[in-house]
PDB file of C-alpha atoms in Angstrom:
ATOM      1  CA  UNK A 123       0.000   0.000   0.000  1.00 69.00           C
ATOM      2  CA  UNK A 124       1.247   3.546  -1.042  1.00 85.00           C
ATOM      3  CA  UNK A 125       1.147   5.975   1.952  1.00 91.00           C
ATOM      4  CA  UNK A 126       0.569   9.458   1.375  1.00 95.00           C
ATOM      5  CA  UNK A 127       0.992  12.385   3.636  1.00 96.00           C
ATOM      6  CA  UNK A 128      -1.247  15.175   2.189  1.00 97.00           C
ATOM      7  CA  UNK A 129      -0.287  19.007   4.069  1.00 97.00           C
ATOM      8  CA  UNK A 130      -3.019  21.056   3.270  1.00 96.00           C
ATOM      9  CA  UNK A 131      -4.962  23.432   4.936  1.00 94.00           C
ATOM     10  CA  UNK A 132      -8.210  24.293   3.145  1.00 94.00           C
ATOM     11  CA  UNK A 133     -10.119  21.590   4.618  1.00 94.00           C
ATOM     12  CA  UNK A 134     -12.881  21.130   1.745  1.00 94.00           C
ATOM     13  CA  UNK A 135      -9.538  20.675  -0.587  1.00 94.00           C
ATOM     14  CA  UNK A 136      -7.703  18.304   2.085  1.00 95.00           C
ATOM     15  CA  UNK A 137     -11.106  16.245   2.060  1.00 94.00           C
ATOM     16  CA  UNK A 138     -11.600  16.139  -1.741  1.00 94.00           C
ATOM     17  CA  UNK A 139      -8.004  14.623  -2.029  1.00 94.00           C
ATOM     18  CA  UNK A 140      -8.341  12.244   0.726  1.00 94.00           C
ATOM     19  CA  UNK A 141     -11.271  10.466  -0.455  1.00 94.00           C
ATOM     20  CA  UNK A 142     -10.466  10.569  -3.733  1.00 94.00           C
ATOM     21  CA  UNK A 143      -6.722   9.434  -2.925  1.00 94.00           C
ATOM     22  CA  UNK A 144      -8.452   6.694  -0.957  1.00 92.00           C
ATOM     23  CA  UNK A 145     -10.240   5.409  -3.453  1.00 91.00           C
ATOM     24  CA  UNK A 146      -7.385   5.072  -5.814  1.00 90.00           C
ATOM     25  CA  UNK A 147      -5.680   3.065  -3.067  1.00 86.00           C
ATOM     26  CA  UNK A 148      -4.051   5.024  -1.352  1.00 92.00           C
ATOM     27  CA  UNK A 149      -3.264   5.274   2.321  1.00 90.00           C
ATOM     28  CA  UNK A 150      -3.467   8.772   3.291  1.00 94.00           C
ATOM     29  CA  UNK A 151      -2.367  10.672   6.588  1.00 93.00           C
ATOM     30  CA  UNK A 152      -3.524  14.722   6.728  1.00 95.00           C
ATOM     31  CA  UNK A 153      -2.080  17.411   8.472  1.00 96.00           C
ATOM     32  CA  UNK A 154      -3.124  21.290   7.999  1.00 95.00           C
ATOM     33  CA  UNK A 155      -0.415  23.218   9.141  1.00 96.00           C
ATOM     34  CA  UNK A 156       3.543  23.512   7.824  1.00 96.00           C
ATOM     35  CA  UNK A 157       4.887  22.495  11.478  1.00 96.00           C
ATOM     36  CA  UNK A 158       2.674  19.520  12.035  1.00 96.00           C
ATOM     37  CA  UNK A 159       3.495  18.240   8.047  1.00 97.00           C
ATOM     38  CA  UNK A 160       6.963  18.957   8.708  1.00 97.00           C
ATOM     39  CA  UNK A 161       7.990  16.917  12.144  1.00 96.00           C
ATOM     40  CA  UNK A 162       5.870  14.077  10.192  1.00 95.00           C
ATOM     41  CA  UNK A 163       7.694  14.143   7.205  1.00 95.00           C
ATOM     42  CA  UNK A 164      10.555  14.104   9.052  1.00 94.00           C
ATOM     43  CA  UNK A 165      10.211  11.944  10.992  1.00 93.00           C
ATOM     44  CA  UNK A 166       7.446   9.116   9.593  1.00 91.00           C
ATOM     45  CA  UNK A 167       8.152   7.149   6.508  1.00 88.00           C
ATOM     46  CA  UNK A 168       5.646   8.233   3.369  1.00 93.00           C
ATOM     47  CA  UNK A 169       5.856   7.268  -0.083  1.00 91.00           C
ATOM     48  CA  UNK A 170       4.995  10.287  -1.362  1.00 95.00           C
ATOM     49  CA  UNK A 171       3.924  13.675   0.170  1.00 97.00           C
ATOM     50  CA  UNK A 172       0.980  16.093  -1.464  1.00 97.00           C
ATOM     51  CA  UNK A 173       2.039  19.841  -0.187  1.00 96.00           C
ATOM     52  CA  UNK A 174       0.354  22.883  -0.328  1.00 94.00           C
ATOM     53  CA  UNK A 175       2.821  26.230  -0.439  1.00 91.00           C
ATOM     54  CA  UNK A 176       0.645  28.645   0.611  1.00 89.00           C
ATOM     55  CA  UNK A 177       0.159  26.880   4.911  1.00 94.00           C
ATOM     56  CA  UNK A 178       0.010  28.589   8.416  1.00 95.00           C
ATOM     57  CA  UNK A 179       2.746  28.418  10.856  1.00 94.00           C
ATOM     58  CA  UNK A 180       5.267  27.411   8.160  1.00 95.00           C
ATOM     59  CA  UNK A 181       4.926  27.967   4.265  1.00 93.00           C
ATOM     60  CA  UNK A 182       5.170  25.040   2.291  1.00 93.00           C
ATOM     61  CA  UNK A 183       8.430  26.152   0.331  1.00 92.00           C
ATOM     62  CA  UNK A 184      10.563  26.503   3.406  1.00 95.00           C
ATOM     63  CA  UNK A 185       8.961  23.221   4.344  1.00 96.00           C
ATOM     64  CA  UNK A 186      10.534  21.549   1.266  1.00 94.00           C
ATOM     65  CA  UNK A 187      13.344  23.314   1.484  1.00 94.00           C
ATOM     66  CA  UNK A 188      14.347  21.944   5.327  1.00 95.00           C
ATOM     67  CA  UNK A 189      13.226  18.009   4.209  1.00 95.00           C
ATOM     68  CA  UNK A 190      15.908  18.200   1.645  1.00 93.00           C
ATOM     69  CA  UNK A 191      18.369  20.085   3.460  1.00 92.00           C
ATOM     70  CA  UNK A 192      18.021  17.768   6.179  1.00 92.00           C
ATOM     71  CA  UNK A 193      18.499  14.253   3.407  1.00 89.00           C
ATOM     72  CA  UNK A 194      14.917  13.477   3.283  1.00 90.00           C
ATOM     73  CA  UNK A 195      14.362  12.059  -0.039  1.00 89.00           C
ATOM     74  CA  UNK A 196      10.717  11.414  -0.364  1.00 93.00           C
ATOM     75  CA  UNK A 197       8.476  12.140  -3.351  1.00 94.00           C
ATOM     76  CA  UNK A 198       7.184  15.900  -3.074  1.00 95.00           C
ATOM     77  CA  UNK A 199       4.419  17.141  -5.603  1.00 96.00           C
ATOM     78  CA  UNK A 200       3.621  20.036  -4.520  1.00 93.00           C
ATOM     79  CA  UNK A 201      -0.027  21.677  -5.031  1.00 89.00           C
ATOM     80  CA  UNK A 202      -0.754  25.323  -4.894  1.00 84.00           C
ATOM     81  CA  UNK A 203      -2.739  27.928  -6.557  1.00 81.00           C
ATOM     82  CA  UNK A 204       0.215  30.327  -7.547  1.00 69.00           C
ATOM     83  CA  UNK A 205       1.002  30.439 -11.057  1.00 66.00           C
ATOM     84  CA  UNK A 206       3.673  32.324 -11.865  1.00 72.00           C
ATOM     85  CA  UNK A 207       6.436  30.085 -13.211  1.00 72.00           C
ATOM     86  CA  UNK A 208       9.119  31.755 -11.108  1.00 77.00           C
ATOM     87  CA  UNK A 209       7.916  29.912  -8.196  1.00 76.00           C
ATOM     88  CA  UNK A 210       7.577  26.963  -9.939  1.00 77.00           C
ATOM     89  CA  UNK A 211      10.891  27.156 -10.767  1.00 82.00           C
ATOM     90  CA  UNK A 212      12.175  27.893  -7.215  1.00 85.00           C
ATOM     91  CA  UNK A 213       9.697  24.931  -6.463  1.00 83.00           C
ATOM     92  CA  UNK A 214      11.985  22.169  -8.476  1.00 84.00           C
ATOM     93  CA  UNK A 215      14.981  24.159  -7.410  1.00 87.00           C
ATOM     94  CA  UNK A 216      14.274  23.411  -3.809  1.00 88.00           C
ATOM     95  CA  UNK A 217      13.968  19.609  -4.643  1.00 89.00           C
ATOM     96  CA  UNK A 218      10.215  19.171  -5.869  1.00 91.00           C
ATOM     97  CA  UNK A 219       9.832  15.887  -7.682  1.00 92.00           C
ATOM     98  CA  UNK A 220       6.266  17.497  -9.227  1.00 92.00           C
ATOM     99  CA  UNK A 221       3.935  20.391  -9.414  1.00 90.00           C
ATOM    100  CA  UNK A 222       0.667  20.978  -9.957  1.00 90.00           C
ATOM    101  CA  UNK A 223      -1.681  23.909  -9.525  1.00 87.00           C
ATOM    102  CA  UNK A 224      -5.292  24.221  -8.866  1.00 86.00           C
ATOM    103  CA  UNK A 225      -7.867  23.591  -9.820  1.00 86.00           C
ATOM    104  CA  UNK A 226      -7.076  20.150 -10.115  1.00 90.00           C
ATOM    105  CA  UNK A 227      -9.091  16.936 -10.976  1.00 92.00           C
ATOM    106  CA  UNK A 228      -8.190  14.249  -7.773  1.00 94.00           C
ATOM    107  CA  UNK A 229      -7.447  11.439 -10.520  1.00 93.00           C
ATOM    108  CA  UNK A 230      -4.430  13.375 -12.087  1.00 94.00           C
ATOM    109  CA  UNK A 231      -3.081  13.733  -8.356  1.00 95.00           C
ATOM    110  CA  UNK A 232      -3.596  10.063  -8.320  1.00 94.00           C
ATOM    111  CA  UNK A 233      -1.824   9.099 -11.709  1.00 92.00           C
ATOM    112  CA  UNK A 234       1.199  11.471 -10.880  1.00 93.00           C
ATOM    113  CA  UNK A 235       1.694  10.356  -7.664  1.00 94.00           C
ATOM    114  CA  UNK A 236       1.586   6.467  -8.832  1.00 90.00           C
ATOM    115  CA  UNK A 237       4.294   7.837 -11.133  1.00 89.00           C
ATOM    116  CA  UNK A 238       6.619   9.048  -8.916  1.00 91.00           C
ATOM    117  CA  UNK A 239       6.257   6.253  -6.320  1.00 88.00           C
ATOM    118  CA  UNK A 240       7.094   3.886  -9.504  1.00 85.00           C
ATOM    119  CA  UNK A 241      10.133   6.303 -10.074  1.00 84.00           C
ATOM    120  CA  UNK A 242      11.890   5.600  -6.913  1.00 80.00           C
ATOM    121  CA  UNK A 243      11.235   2.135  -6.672  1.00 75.00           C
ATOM    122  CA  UNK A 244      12.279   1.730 -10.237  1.00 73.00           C
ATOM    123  CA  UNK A 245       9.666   0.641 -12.378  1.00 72.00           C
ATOM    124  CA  UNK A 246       8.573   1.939 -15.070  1.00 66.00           C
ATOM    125  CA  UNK A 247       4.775   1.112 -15.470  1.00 74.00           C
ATOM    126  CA  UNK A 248       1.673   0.527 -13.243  1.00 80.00           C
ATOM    127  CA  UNK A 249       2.074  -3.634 -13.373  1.00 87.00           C
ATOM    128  CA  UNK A 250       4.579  -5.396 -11.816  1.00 88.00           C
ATOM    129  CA  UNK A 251       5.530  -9.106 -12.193  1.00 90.00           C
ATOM    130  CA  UNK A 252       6.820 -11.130  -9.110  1.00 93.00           C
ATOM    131  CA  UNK A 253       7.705 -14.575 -10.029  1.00 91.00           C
ATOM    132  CA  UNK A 254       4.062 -16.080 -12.072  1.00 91.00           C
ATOM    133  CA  UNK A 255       2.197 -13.232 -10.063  1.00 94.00           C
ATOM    134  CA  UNK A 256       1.503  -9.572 -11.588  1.00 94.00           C
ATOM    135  CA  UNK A 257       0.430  -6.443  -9.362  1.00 92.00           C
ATOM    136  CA  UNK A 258      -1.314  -3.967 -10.658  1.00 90.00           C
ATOM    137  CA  UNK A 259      -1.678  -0.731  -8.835  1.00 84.00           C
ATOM    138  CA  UNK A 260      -4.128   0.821 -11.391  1.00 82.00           C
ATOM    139  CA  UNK A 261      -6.467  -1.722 -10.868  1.00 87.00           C
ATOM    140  CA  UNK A 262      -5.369  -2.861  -7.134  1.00 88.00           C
ATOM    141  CA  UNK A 263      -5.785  -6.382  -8.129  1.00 92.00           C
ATOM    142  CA  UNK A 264      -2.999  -9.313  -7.989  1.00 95.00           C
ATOM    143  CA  UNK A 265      -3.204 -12.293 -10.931  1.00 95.00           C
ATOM    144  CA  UNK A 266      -1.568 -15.128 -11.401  1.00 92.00           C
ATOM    145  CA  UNK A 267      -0.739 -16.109 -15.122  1.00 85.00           C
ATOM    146  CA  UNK A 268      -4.085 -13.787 -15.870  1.00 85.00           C
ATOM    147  CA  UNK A 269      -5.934 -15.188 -13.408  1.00 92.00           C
ATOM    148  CA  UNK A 270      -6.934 -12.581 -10.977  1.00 93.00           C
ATOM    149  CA  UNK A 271      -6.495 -14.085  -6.865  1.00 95.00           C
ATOM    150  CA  UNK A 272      -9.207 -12.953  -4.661  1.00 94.00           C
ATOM    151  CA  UNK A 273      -7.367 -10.867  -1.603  1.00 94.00           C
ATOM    152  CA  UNK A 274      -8.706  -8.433   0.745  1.00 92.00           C
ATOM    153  CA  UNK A 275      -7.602  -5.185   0.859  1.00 88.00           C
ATOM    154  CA  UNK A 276      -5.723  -5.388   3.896  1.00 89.00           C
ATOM    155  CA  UNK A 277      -3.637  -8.625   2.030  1.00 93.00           C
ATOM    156  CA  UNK A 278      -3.442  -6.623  -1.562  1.00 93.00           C
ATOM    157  CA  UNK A 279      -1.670  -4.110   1.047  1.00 89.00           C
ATOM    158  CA  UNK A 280       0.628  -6.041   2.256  1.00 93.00           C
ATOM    159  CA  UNK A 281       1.762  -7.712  -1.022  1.00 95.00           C
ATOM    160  CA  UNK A 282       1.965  -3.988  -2.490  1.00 91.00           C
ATOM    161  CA  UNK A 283       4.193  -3.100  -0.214  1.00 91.00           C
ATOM    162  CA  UNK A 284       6.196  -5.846   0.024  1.00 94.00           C
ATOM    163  CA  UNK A 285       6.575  -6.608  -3.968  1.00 92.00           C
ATOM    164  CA  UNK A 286       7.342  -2.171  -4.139  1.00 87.00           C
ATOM    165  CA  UNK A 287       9.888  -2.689  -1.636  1.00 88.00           C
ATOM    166  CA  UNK A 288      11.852  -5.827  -3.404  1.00 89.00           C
ATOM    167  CA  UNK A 289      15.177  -6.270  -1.548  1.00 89.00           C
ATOM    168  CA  UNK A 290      14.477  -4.666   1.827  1.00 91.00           C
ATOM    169  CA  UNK A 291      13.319  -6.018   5.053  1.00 94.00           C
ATOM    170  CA  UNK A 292      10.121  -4.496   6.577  1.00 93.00           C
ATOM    171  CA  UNK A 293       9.571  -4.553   9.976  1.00 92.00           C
ATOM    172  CA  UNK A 294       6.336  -4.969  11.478  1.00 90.00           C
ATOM    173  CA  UNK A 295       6.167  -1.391  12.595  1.00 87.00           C
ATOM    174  CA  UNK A 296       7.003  -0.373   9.199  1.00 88.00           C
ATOM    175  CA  UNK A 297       4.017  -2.525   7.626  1.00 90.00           C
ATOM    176  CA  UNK A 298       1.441  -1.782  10.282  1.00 88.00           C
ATOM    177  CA  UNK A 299       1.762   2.123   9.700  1.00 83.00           C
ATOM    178  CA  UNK A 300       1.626   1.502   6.189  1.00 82.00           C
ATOM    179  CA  UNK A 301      -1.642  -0.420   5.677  1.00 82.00           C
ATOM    180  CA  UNK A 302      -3.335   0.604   8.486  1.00 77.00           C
ATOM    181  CA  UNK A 303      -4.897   4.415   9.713  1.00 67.00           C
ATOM    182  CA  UNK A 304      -3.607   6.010  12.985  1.00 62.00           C
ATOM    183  CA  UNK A 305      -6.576   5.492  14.828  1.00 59.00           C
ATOM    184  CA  UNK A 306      -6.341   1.889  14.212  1.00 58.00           C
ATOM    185  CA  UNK A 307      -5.942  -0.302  17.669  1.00 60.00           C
ATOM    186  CA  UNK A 308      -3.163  -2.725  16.589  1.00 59.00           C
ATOM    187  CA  UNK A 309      -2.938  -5.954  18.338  1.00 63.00           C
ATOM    188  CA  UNK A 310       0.610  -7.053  18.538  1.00 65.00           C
ATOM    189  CA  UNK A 311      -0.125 -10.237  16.320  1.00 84.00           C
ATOM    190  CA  UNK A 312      -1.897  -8.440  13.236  1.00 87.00           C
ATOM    191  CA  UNK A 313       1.425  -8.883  10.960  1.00 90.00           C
ATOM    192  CA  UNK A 314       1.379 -12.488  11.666  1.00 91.00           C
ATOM    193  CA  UNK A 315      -1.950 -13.211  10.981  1.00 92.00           C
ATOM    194  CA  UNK A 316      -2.330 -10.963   7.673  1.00 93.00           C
ATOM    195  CA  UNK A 317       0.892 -12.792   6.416  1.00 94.00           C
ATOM    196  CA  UNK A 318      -0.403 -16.380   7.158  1.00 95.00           C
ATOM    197  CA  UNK A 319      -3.498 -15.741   5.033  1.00 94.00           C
ATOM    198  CA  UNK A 320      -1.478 -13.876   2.544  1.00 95.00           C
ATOM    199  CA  UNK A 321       0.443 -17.423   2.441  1.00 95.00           C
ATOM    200  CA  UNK A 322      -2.687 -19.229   2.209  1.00 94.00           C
ATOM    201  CA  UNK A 323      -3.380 -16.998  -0.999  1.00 93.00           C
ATOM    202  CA  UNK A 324      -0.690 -16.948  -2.606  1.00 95.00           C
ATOM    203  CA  UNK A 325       2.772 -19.543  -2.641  1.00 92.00           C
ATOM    204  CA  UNK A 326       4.009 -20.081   0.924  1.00 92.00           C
ATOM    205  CA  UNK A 327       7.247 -18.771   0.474  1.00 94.00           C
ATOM    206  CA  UNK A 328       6.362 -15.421  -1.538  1.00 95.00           C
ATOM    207  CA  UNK A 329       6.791 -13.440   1.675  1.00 96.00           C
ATOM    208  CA  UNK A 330       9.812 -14.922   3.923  1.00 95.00           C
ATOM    209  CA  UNK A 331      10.420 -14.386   7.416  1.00 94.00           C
ATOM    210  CA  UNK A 332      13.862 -12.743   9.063  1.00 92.00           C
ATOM    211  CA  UNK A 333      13.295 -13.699  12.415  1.00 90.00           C
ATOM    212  CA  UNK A 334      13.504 -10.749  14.892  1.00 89.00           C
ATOM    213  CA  UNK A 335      13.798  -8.479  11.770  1.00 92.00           C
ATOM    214  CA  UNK A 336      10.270  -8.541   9.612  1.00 93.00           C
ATOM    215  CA  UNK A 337       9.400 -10.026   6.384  1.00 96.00           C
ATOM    216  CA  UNK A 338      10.855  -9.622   3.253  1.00 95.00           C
ATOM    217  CA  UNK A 339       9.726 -10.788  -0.398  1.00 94.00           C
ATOM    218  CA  UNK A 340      11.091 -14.511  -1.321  1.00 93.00           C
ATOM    219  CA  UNK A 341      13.493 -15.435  -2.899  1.00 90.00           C
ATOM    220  CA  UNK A 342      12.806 -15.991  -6.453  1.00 87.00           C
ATOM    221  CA  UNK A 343      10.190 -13.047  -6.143  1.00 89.00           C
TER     222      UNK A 343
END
């Protein structure tokens, strides 16, 4: 699952893209205010971050500006109503990945941000094959050899994330704040059980355990 962190503070905008975002598939995390979106961008893992230029407390600019000062590499497309294209010049210049102004249509947010997620992971279109199995984060759907495999959304997650992350080992931590909302109340065994049914989908050893580390895609995958 793709985890957005969307810093806006017009609330009727913030809500459009959430729900919109959400239906997509994505997992998406608000705040209103430049401080607030900073600390969590700075300190919380994200895929990808919406931001706004034009916030309270902190504009979105300097905002950008202190992620990449500070080594944060994470996606930034930023949204704002200012057209002039000096500032969105100074935009890229500070380290924006994309930029788009408003008006905007919630399924173009969608599309670019699927983009730049695919960018950093490294590949190139919206399917990706993993061993006989293909994800496809257009559609949210997993088949094997064309066949599409019945998961839940909480298991297409989970395999997102795992196939988007090839080579690295995710902690539990690290899987439970992506696929699940803040407010969630996580029991300490929800991993396990969302990966034995995953197994019980799919081949038993697409996802592989690293004992006390997490889970990692198998090898092969």
């Amino acid at each position: 699952m793709t985890r957005i962190l969307v810093i806006e503070d017009d609330d009727r905008i913030a809500e459009t893209l959430s729900a919109g975002l959400g239906r997509s598939g994505f997992l998406v995390e608000r705040e209103s205010d430049g401080e607030a979106g900073w600390y969590r961008g700075d300190t919380e893992e994200f895929d990808a971050i919406v931001l706004d230029l034009g916030l309270p407390q902190i504009d979105g600019l300097t905002v950008l500006k202190r992620w990449r000062q500070a080594g944060r590499m994470t996606p930034i497309l930023i949204l704002t109503a200012r057209v002039q294209w000096e500032e969105r010049v100074e935009g890229i210049e500070a380290g924006a990945d994309d930029y788009v102004t408003k008006p905007f249509h919630v399924m173009e947010i969608a599309a670019r941000l699927r983009a730049l997620v695919r960018r950093v992971n490294g590949h190139a279109t919206s399917v990706i094959s993993f061993g006989s199995y293909q994800l496809n984060l257009r559609t949210l759907s997993v088949t094997s050899d064309g066949l599409p495999i019945d998961l839940s959304p909480q298991e297409f997650k989970l395999v997102s994330y795992l196939v988007q992350n090839r080579g690295r080992v995710l902690s539990q931590l690290q899987i439970t704040e992506h696929i699940y909302n803040q407010d969630f109340e996580r029991d300490s065994n929800v991993v396990e059980v969302l990966v034995a049914r995953v197994r019980k989908r799919l081949a038993a050893d697409v996802i592989k355990t690293r004992r006390g580390f997490g889970y990692t895609l198998g090898d092969g995958y």
